[in-house]
Amino acid sequence: WVQILNKMYQPDISCSSQQDYFKYATGMFLWEYLYANYGSKTMHLVLLDFKSGKSFEEAIQKELNLSLVELNAKLSEHLVHVFADDN
């Protein structure tokens, strides 16, 4: 999952409609995780930072105090739980 997440931060890569759907669906699970674990106010601040020109990595470093590597590790664990555990 970490390798997949690392590739998802490259919006300039053209994807097929199936890949776009995969990115959207995966992003939905991840965004729900971030809201549940960091709260809507913090995630709103991430979006404001992102909107103001910071990269996503800069925004999460500032607001979540995590590097992109650390965040991807946490998100990967969550995706394993969502997709691999008996859910």
PDB file of N, CA and C in Angstrom:
ATOM      1  N   TRP A   1       0.812  -1.192   0.000  1.00  0.00           N
ATOM      2  CA  TRP A   1       0.000   0.000   0.000  1.00  0.00           C
ATOM      3  C   TRP A   1       0.856   1.256   0.000  1.00  0.00           C
ATOM      4  N   VAL A   2       1.977   1.227   0.674  1.00  0.00           N
ATOM      5  CA  VAL A   2       2.832   2.422   0.713  1.00  0.00           C
ATOM      6  C   VAL A   2       3.273   2.798  -0.699  1.00  0.00           C
ATOM      7  N   GLN A   3       3.669   1.833  -1.507  1.00  0.00           N
ATOM      8  CA  GLN A   3       4.094   2.124  -2.882  1.00  0.00           C
ATOM      9  C   GLN A   3       2.943   2.705  -3.700  1.00  0.00           C
ATOM     10  N   ILE A   4       1.759   2.183  -3.516  1.00  0.00           N
ATOM     11  CA  ILE A   4       0.585   2.712  -4.233  1.00  0.00           C
ATOM     12  C   ILE A   4       0.309   4.143  -3.800  1.00  0.00           C
ATOM     13  N   LEU A   5       0.347   4.399  -2.495  1.00  0.00           N
ATOM     14  CA  LEU A   5       0.089   5.754  -1.997  1.00  0.00           C
ATOM     15  C   LEU A   5       1.123   6.741  -2.500  1.00  0.00           C
ATOM     16  N   ASN A   6       2.372   6.340  -2.553  1.00  0.00           N
ATOM     17  CA  ASN A   6       3.414   7.246  -3.048  1.00  0.00           C
ATOM     18  C   ASN A   6       3.116   7.698  -4.472  1.00  0.00           C
ATOM     19  N   LYS A   7       2.556   6.841  -5.285  1.00  0.00           N
ATOM     20  CA  LYS A   7       2.245   7.184  -6.674  1.00  0.00           C
ATOM     21  C   LYS A   7       0.990   8.042  -6.795  1.00  0.00           C
ATOM     22  N   MET A   8       0.151   8.046  -5.783  1.00  0.00           N
ATOM     23  CA  MET A   8      -1.105   8.786  -5.864  1.00  0.00           C
ATOM     24  C   MET A   8      -0.918  10.292  -5.741  1.00  0.00           C
ATOM     25  N   TYR A   9       0.239  10.741  -5.334  1.00  0.00           N
ATOM     26  CA  TYR A   9       0.490  12.171  -5.166  1.00  0.00           C
ATOM     27  C   TYR A   9       1.020  12.813  -6.436  1.00  0.00           C
ATOM     28  N   GLN A  10       0.921  12.126  -7.545  1.00  0.00           N
ATOM     29  CA  GLN A  10       1.428  12.634  -8.812  1.00  0.00           C
ATOM     30  C   GLN A  10       0.263  12.915  -9.754  1.00  0.00           C
ATOM     31  N   PRO A  11      -0.391  14.060  -9.621  1.00  0.00           N
ATOM     32  CA  PRO A  11      -1.595  14.333 -10.411  1.00  0.00           C
ATOM     33  C   PRO A  11      -1.333  14.495 -11.902  1.00  0.00           C
ATOM     34  N   ASP A  12      -0.086  14.687 -12.303  1.00  0.00           N
ATOM     35  CA  ASP A  12       0.203  14.896 -13.720  1.00  0.00           C
ATOM     36  C   ASP A  12       0.204  13.593 -14.514  1.00  0.00           C
ATOM     37  N   ILE A  13       0.122  12.466 -13.829  1.00  0.00           N
ATOM     38  CA  ILE A  13       0.109  11.176 -14.517  1.00  0.00           C
ATOM     39  C   ILE A  13      -1.303  10.889 -15.008  1.00  0.00           C
ATOM     40  N   SER A  14      -1.427  10.625 -16.302  1.00  0.00           N
ATOM     41  CA  SER A  14      -2.719  10.319 -16.893  1.00  0.00           C
ATOM     42  C   SER A  14      -3.136   8.916 -16.482  1.00  0.00           C
ATOM     43  N   CYS A  15      -4.398   8.777 -16.108  1.00  0.00           N
ATOM     44  CA  CYS A  15      -4.903   7.488 -15.666  1.00  0.00           C
ATOM     45  C   CYS A  15      -6.104   7.075 -16.496  1.00  0.00           C
ATOM     46  N   SER A  16      -6.332   5.787 -16.559  1.00  0.00           N
ATOM     47  CA  SER A  16      -7.555   5.295 -17.184  1.00  0.00           C
ATOM     48  C   SER A  16      -8.709   5.577 -16.235  1.00  0.00           C
ATOM     49  N   SER A  17      -9.916   5.426 -16.703  1.00  0.00           N
ATOM     50  CA  SER A  17     -11.067   5.676 -15.838  1.00  0.00           C
ATOM     51  C   SER A  17     -11.085   4.706 -14.662  1.00  0.00           C
ATOM     52  N   GLN A  18     -10.613   3.475 -14.853  1.00  0.00           N
ATOM     53  CA  GLN A  18     -10.554   2.531 -13.745  1.00  0.00           C
ATOM     54  C   GLN A  18      -9.535   2.983 -12.706  1.00  0.00           C
ATOM     55  N   GLN A  19      -8.396   3.498 -13.144  1.00  0.00           N
ATOM     56  CA  GLN A  19      -7.397   3.988 -12.201  1.00  0.00           C
ATOM     57  C   GLN A  19      -7.914   5.224 -11.476  1.00  0.00           C
ATOM     58  N   ASP A  20      -8.616   6.099 -12.188  1.00  0.00           N
ATOM     59  CA  ASP A  20      -9.199   7.270 -11.545  1.00  0.00           C
ATOM     60  C   ASP A  20     -10.200   6.852 -10.477  1.00  0.00           C
ATOM     61  N   TYR A  21     -11.031   5.850 -10.772  1.00  0.00           N
ATOM     62  CA  TYR A  21     -12.000   5.371  -9.791  1.00  0.00           C
ATOM     63  C   TYR A  21     -11.278   4.798  -8.576  1.00  0.00           C
ATOM     64  N   PHE A  22     -10.217   4.034  -8.811  1.00  0.00           N
ATOM     65  CA  PHE A  22      -9.446   3.464  -7.712  1.00  0.00           C
ATOM     66  C   PHE A  22      -8.884   4.568  -6.819  1.00  0.00           C
ATOM     67  N   LYS A  23      -8.319   5.603  -7.448  1.00  0.00           N
ATOM     68  CA  LYS A  23      -7.779   6.719  -6.668  1.00  0.00           C
ATOM     69  C   LYS A  23      -8.880   7.410  -5.867  1.00  0.00           C
ATOM     70  N   TYR A  24     -10.028   7.623  -6.482  1.00  0.00           N
ATOM     71  CA  TYR A  24     -11.142   8.279  -5.792  1.00  0.00           C
ATOM     72  C   TYR A  24     -11.613   7.435  -4.612  1.00  0.00           C
ATOM     73  N   ALA A  25     -11.832   6.146  -4.850  1.00  0.00           N
ATOM     74  CA  ALA A  25     -12.325   5.271  -3.789  1.00  0.00           C
ATOM     75  C   ALA A  25     -11.321   5.156  -2.652  1.00  0.00           C
ATOM     76  N   THR A  26     -10.055   4.996  -2.982  1.00  0.00           N
ATOM     77  CA  THR A  26      -9.019   4.900  -1.955  1.00  0.00           C
ATOM     78  C   THR A  26      -8.944   6.209  -1.175  1.00  0.00           C
ATOM     79  N   GLY A  27      -9.000   7.312  -1.897  1.00  0.00           N
ATOM     80  CA  GLY A  27      -8.974   8.622  -1.247  1.00  0.00           C
ATOM     81  C   GLY A  27     -10.126   8.814  -0.279  1.00  0.00           C
ATOM     82  N   MET A  28     -11.291   8.279  -0.618  1.00  0.00           N
ATOM     83  CA  MET A  28     -12.455   8.390   0.262  1.00  0.00           C
ATOM     84  C   MET A  28     -12.179   7.694   1.597  1.00  0.00           C
ATOM     85  N   PHE A  29     -11.643   6.478   1.541  1.00  0.00           N
ATOM     86  CA  PHE A  29     -11.322   5.755   2.778  1.00  0.00           C
ATOM     87  C   PHE A  29     -10.268   6.507   3.586  1.00  0.00           C
ATOM     88  N   LEU A  30      -9.279   7.059   2.900  1.00  0.00           N
ATOM     89  CA  LEU A  30      -8.211   7.773   3.587  1.00  0.00           C
ATOM     90  C   LEU A  30      -8.697   9.063   4.216  1.00  0.00           C
ATOM     91  N   TRP A  31      -9.543   9.799   3.484  1.00  0.00           N
ATOM     92  CA  TRP A  31     -10.053  11.064   4.023  1.00  0.00           C
ATOM     93  C   TRP A  31     -10.901  10.807   5.259  1.00  0.00           C
ATOM     94  N   GLU A  32     -11.709   9.753   5.247  1.00  0.00           N
ATOM     95  CA  GLU A  32     -12.504   9.397   6.424  1.00  0.00           C
ATOM     96  C   GLU A  32     -11.591   9.077   7.616  1.00  0.00           C
ATOM     97  N   TYR A  33     -10.497   8.359   7.343  1.00  0.00           N
ATOM     98  CA  TYR A  33      -9.528   8.046   8.395  1.00  0.00           C
ATOM     99  C   TYR A  33      -8.931   9.327   8.979  1.00  0.00           C
ATOM    100  N   LEU A  34      -8.533  10.248   8.107  1.00  0.00           N
ATOM    101  CA  LEU A  34      -7.920  11.498   8.571  1.00  0.00           C
ATOM    102  C   LEU A  34      -8.894  12.313   9.412  1.00  0.00           C
ATOM    103  N   TYR A  35     -10.145  12.409   8.972  1.00  0.00           N
ATOM    104  CA  TYR A  35     -11.150  13.134   9.751  1.00  0.00           C
ATOM    105  C   TYR A  35     -11.362  12.479  11.111  1.00  0.00           C
ATOM    106  N   ALA A  36     -11.461  11.155  11.124  1.00  0.00           N
ATOM    107  CA  ALA A  36     -11.713  10.440  12.375  1.00  0.00           C
ATOM    108  C   ALA A  36     -10.546  10.574  13.357  1.00  0.00           C
ATOM    109  N   ASN A  37      -9.317  10.619  12.836  1.00  0.00           N
ATOM    110  CA  ASN A  37      -8.149  10.624  13.708  1.00  0.00           C
ATOM    111  C   ASN A  37      -7.588  12.004  14.012  1.00  0.00           C
ATOM    112  N   TYR A  38      -7.835  12.977  13.154  1.00  0.00           N
ATOM    113  CA  TYR A  38      -7.266  14.315  13.358  1.00  0.00           C
ATOM    114  C   TYR A  38      -8.326  15.400  13.509  1.00  0.00           C
ATOM    115  N   GLY A  39      -9.567  15.088  13.204  1.00  0.00           N
ATOM    116  CA  GLY A  39     -10.658  16.032  13.384  1.00  0.00           C
ATOM    117  C   GLY A  39     -10.871  16.938  12.179  1.00  0.00           C
ATOM    118  N   SER A  40     -12.086  17.426  12.081  1.00  0.00           N
ATOM    119  CA  SER A  40     -12.460  18.255  10.933  1.00  0.00           C
ATOM    120  C   SER A  40     -11.739  19.604  10.935  1.00  0.00           C
ATOM    121  N   LYS A  41     -11.493  20.174  12.108  1.00  0.00           N
ATOM    122  CA  LYS A  41     -10.820  21.476  12.163  1.00  0.00           C
ATOM    123  C   LYS A  41      -9.384  21.365  11.622  1.00  0.00           C
ATOM    124  N   THR A  42      -8.655  20.346  12.044  1.00  0.00           N
ATOM    125  CA  THR A  42      -7.284  20.166  11.573  1.00  0.00           C
ATOM    126  C   THR A  42      -7.260  19.902  10.074  1.00  0.00           C
ATOM    127  N   MET A  43      -8.171  19.070   9.600  1.00  0.00           N
ATOM    128  CA  MET A  43      -8.199  18.766   8.171  1.00  0.00           C
ATOM    129  C   MET A  43      -8.610  19.995   7.364  1.00  0.00           C
ATOM    130  N   HIS A  44      -9.450  20.840   7.932  1.00  0.00           N
ATOM    131  CA  HIS A  44      -9.792  22.106   7.276  1.00  0.00           C
ATOM    132  C   HIS A  44      -8.538  22.977   7.135  1.00  0.00           C
ATOM    133  N   LEU A  45      -7.708  22.997   8.171  1.00  0.00           N
ATOM    134  CA  LEU A  45      -6.461  23.758   8.115  1.00  0.00           C
ATOM    135  C   LEU A  45      -5.527  23.199   7.046  1.00  0.00           C
ATOM    136  N   VAL A  46      -5.491  21.873   6.907  1.00  0.00           N
ATOM    137  CA  VAL A  46      -4.679  21.251   5.849  1.00  0.00           C
ATOM    138  C   VAL A  46      -5.153  21.756   4.491  1.00  0.00           C
ATOM    139  N   LEU A  47      -6.463  21.759   4.285  1.00  0.00           N
ATOM    140  CA  LEU A  47      -7.009  22.218   2.999  1.00  0.00           C
ATOM    141  C   LEU A  47      -6.715  23.701   2.759  1.00  0.00           C
ATOM    142  N   LEU A  48      -6.809  24.519   3.805  1.00  0.00           N
ATOM    143  CA  LEU A  48      -6.497  25.945   3.648  1.00  0.00           C
ATOM    144  C   LEU A  48      -5.033  26.150   3.289  1.00  0.00           C
ATOM    145  N   ASP A  49      -4.151  25.397   3.938  1.00  0.00           N
ATOM    146  CA  ASP A  49      -2.721  25.476   3.607  1.00  0.00           C
ATOM    147  C   ASP A  49      -2.485  25.058   2.159  1.00  0.00           C
ATOM    148  N   PHE A  50      -3.138  23.978   1.766  1.00  0.00           N
ATOM    149  CA  PHE A  50      -3.003  23.465   0.401  1.00  0.00           C
ATOM    150  C   PHE A  50      -3.510  24.502  -0.599  1.00  0.00           C
ATOM    151  N   LYS A  51      -4.647  25.114  -0.272  1.00  0.00           N
ATOM    152  CA  LYS A  51      -5.230  26.138  -1.155  1.00  0.00           C
ATOM    153  C   LYS A  51      -4.322  27.359  -1.263  1.00  0.00           C
ATOM    154  N   SER A  52      -3.609  27.682  -0.186  1.00  0.00           N
ATOM    155  CA  SER A  52      -2.757  28.878  -0.187  1.00  0.00           C
ATOM    156  C   SER A  52      -1.438  28.671  -0.931  1.00  0.00           C
ATOM    157  N   GLY A  53      -1.242  27.454  -1.469  1.00  0.00           N
ATOM    158  CA  GLY A  53      -0.046  27.231  -2.268  1.00  0.00           C
ATOM    159  C   GLY A  53       0.957  26.252  -1.692  1.00  0.00           C
ATOM    160  N   LYS A  54       0.734  25.826  -0.457  1.00  0.00           N
ATOM    161  CA  LYS A  54       1.637  24.819   0.097  1.00  0.00           C
ATOM    162  C   LYS A  54       1.378  23.485  -0.609  1.00  0.00           C
ATOM    163  N   SER A  55       2.403  22.659  -0.676  1.00  0.00           N
ATOM    164  CA  SER A  55       2.201  21.316  -1.195  1.00  0.00           C
ATOM    165  C   SER A  55       1.435  20.512  -0.140  1.00  0.00           C
ATOM    166  N   PHE A  56       0.867  19.388  -0.556  1.00  0.00           N
ATOM    167  CA  PHE A  56       0.176  18.540   0.410  1.00  0.00           C
ATOM    168  C   PHE A  56       1.141  18.110   1.498  1.00  0.00           C
ATOM    169  N   GLU A  57       2.364  17.791   1.112  1.00  0.00           N
ATOM    170  CA  GLU A  57       3.371  17.366   2.092  1.00  0.00           C
ATOM    171  C   GLU A  57       3.667  18.485   3.100  1.00  0.00           C
ATOM    172  N   GLU A  58       3.800  19.713   2.628  1.00  0.00           N
ATOM    173  CA  GLU A  58       4.045  20.845   3.533  1.00  0.00           C
ATOM    174  C   GLU A  58       2.857  21.052   4.475  1.00  0.00           C
ATOM    175  N   ALA A  59       1.652  20.904   3.938  1.00  0.00           N
ATOM    176  CA  ALA A  59       0.457  21.113   4.749  1.00  0.00           C
ATOM    177  C   ALA A  59       0.331  20.069   5.854  1.00  0.00           C
ATOM    178  N   ILE A  60       0.581  18.807   5.532  1.00  0.00           N
ATOM    179  CA  ILE A  60       0.455  17.789   6.581  1.00  0.00           C
ATOM    180  C   ILE A  60       1.594  17.870   7.584  1.00  0.00           C
ATOM    181  N   GLN A  61       2.761  18.293   7.116  1.00  0.00           N
ATOM    182  CA  GLN A  61       3.879  18.474   8.050  1.00  0.00           C
ATOM    183  C   GLN A  61       3.517  19.556   9.062  1.00  0.00           C
ATOM    184  N   LYS A  62       2.959  20.641   8.583  1.00  0.00           N
ATOM    185  CA  LYS A  62       2.596  21.758   9.457  1.00  0.00           C
ATOM    186  C   LYS A  62       1.445  21.406  10.390  1.00  0.00           C
ATOM    187  N   GLU A  63       0.370  20.840   9.853  1.00  0.00           N
ATOM    188  CA  GLU A  63      -0.852  20.645  10.638  1.00  0.00           C
ATOM    189  C   GLU A  63      -0.905  19.313  11.382  1.00  0.00           C
ATOM    190  N   LEU A  64      -0.317  18.254  10.812  1.00  0.00           N
ATOM    191  CA  LEU A  64      -0.373  16.934  11.445  1.00  0.00           C
ATOM    192  C   LEU A  64       0.945  16.558  12.110  1.00  0.00           C
ATOM    193  N   ASN A  65       1.982  17.358  11.847  1.00  0.00           N
ATOM    194  CA  ASN A  65       3.319  17.091  12.366  1.00  0.00           C
ATOM    195  C   ASN A  65       3.811  15.703  11.933  1.00  0.00           C
ATOM    196  N   LEU A  66       3.519  15.364  10.669  1.00  0.00           N
ATOM    197  CA  LEU A  66       3.938  14.096  10.087  1.00  0.00           C
ATOM    198  C   LEU A  66       4.592  14.351   8.744  1.00  0.00           C
ATOM    199  N   SER A  67       5.598  13.562   8.426  1.00  0.00           N
ATOM    200  CA  SER A  67       6.131  13.596   7.066  1.00  0.00           C
ATOM    201  C   SER A  67       5.198  12.782   6.181  1.00  0.00           C
ATOM    202  N   LEU A  68       5.352  12.927   4.881  1.00  0.00           N
ATOM    203  CA  LEU A  68       4.536  12.154   3.954  1.00  0.00           C
ATOM    204  C   LEU A  68       4.815  10.663   4.121  1.00  0.00           C
ATOM    205  N   VAL A  69       6.049  10.299   4.396  1.00  0.00           N
ATOM    206  CA  VAL A  69       6.409   8.894   4.636  1.00  0.00           C
ATOM    207  C   VAL A  69       5.668   8.356   5.859  1.00  0.00           C
ATOM    208  N   GLU A  70       5.662   9.136   6.942  1.00  0.00           N
ATOM    209  CA  GLU A  70       4.957   8.711   8.160  1.00  0.00           C
ATOM    210  C   GLU A  70       3.458   8.617   7.930  1.00  0.00           C
ATOM    211  N   LEU A  71       2.902   9.599   7.230  1.00  0.00           N
ATOM    212  CA  LEU A  71       1.469   9.571   6.941  1.00  0.00           C
ATOM    213  C   LEU A  71       1.121   8.357   6.089  1.00  0.00           C
ATOM    214  N   ASN A  72       1.897   8.092   5.046  1.00  0.00           N
ATOM    215  CA  ASN A  72       1.618   6.941   4.188  1.00  0.00           C
ATOM    216  C   ASN A  72       1.687   5.626   4.962  1.00  0.00           C
ATOM    217  N   ALA A  73       2.587   5.528   5.924  1.00  0.00           N
ATOM    218  CA  ALA A  73       2.667   4.317   6.750  1.00  0.00           C
ATOM    219  C   ALA A  73       1.378   4.140   7.545  1.00  0.00           C
ATOM    220  N   LYS A  74       0.887   5.225   8.149  1.00  0.00           N
ATOM    221  CA  LYS A  74      -0.368   5.161   8.910  1.00  0.00           C
ATOM    222  C   LYS A  74      -1.546   4.824   7.995  1.00  0.00           C
ATOM    223  N   LEU A  75      -1.600   5.479   6.850  1.00  0.00           N
ATOM    224  CA  LEU A  75      -2.700   5.240   5.922  1.00  0.00           C
ATOM    225  C   LEU A  75      -2.660   3.814   5.381  1.00  0.00           C
ATOM    226  N   SER A  76      -1.475   3.301   5.144  1.00  0.00           N
ATOM    227  CA  SER A  76      -1.337   1.924   4.658  1.00  0.00           C
ATOM    228  C   SER A  76      -1.877   0.922   5.669  1.00  0.00           C
ATOM    229  N   GLU A  77      -1.562   1.151   6.927  1.00  0.00           N
ATOM    230  CA  GLU A  77      -2.097   0.278   7.977  1.00  0.00           C
ATOM    231  C   GLU A  77      -3.616   0.302   7.966  1.00  0.00           C
ATOM    232  N   HIS A  78      -4.187   1.476   7.787  1.00  0.00           N
ATOM    233  CA  HIS A  78      -5.642   1.609   7.747  1.00  0.00           C
ATOM    234  C   HIS A  78      -6.215   0.863   6.540  1.00  0.00           C
ATOM    235  N   LEU A  79      -5.583   0.989   5.377  1.00  0.00           N
ATOM    236  CA  LEU A  79      -6.093   0.315   4.180  1.00  0.00           C
ATOM    237  C   LEU A  79      -6.015  -1.204   4.329  1.00  0.00           C
ATOM    238  N   VAL A  80      -4.980  -1.693   4.982  1.00  0.00           N
ATOM    239  CA  VAL A  80      -4.902  -3.139   5.244  1.00  0.00           C
ATOM    240  C   VAL A  80      -6.095  -3.550   6.085  1.00  0.00           C
ATOM    241  N   HIS A  81      -6.408  -2.753   7.080  1.00  0.00           N
ATOM    242  CA  HIS A  81      -7.572  -3.054   7.935  1.00  0.00           C
ATOM    243  C   HIS A  81      -8.864  -3.022   7.121  1.00  0.00           C
ATOM    244  N   VAL A  82      -9.022  -2.017   6.273  1.00  0.00           N
ATOM    245  CA  VAL A  82     -10.250  -1.880   5.486  1.00  0.00           C
ATOM    246  C   VAL A  82     -10.418  -3.019   4.494  1.00  0.00           C
ATOM    247  N   PHE A  83      -9.360  -3.344   3.766  1.00  0.00           N
ATOM    248  CA  PHE A  83      -9.481  -4.286   2.655  1.00  0.00           C
ATOM    249  C   PHE A  83      -9.094  -5.725   3.000  1.00  0.00           C
ATOM    250  N   ALA A  84      -8.214  -5.924   3.983  1.00  0.00           N
ATOM    251  CA  ALA A  84      -7.721  -7.274   4.211  1.00  0.00           C
ATOM    252  C   ALA A  84      -8.367  -7.958   5.413  1.00  0.00           C
ATOM    253  N   ASP A  85      -8.731  -7.192   6.418  1.00  0.00           N
ATOM    254  CA  ASP A  85      -9.362  -7.809   7.569  1.00  0.00           C
ATOM    255  C   ASP A  85     -10.779  -8.244   7.197  1.00  0.00           C
ATOM    256  N   ASP A  86     -11.369  -9.030   7.991  1.00  0.00           N
ATOM    257  CA  ASP A  86     -12.709  -9.551   7.715  1.00  0.00           C
ATOM    258  C   ASP A  86     -13.779  -8.480   7.915  1.00  0.00           C
ATOM    259  N   ASN A  87     -13.783  -7.501   7.013  1.00  0.00           N
ATOM    260  CA  ASN A  87     -14.765  -6.397   7.075  1.00  0.00           C
ATOM    261  C   ASN A  87     -15.827  -6.605   6.036  1.00  0.00           C
TER     262      ASN A  87
END
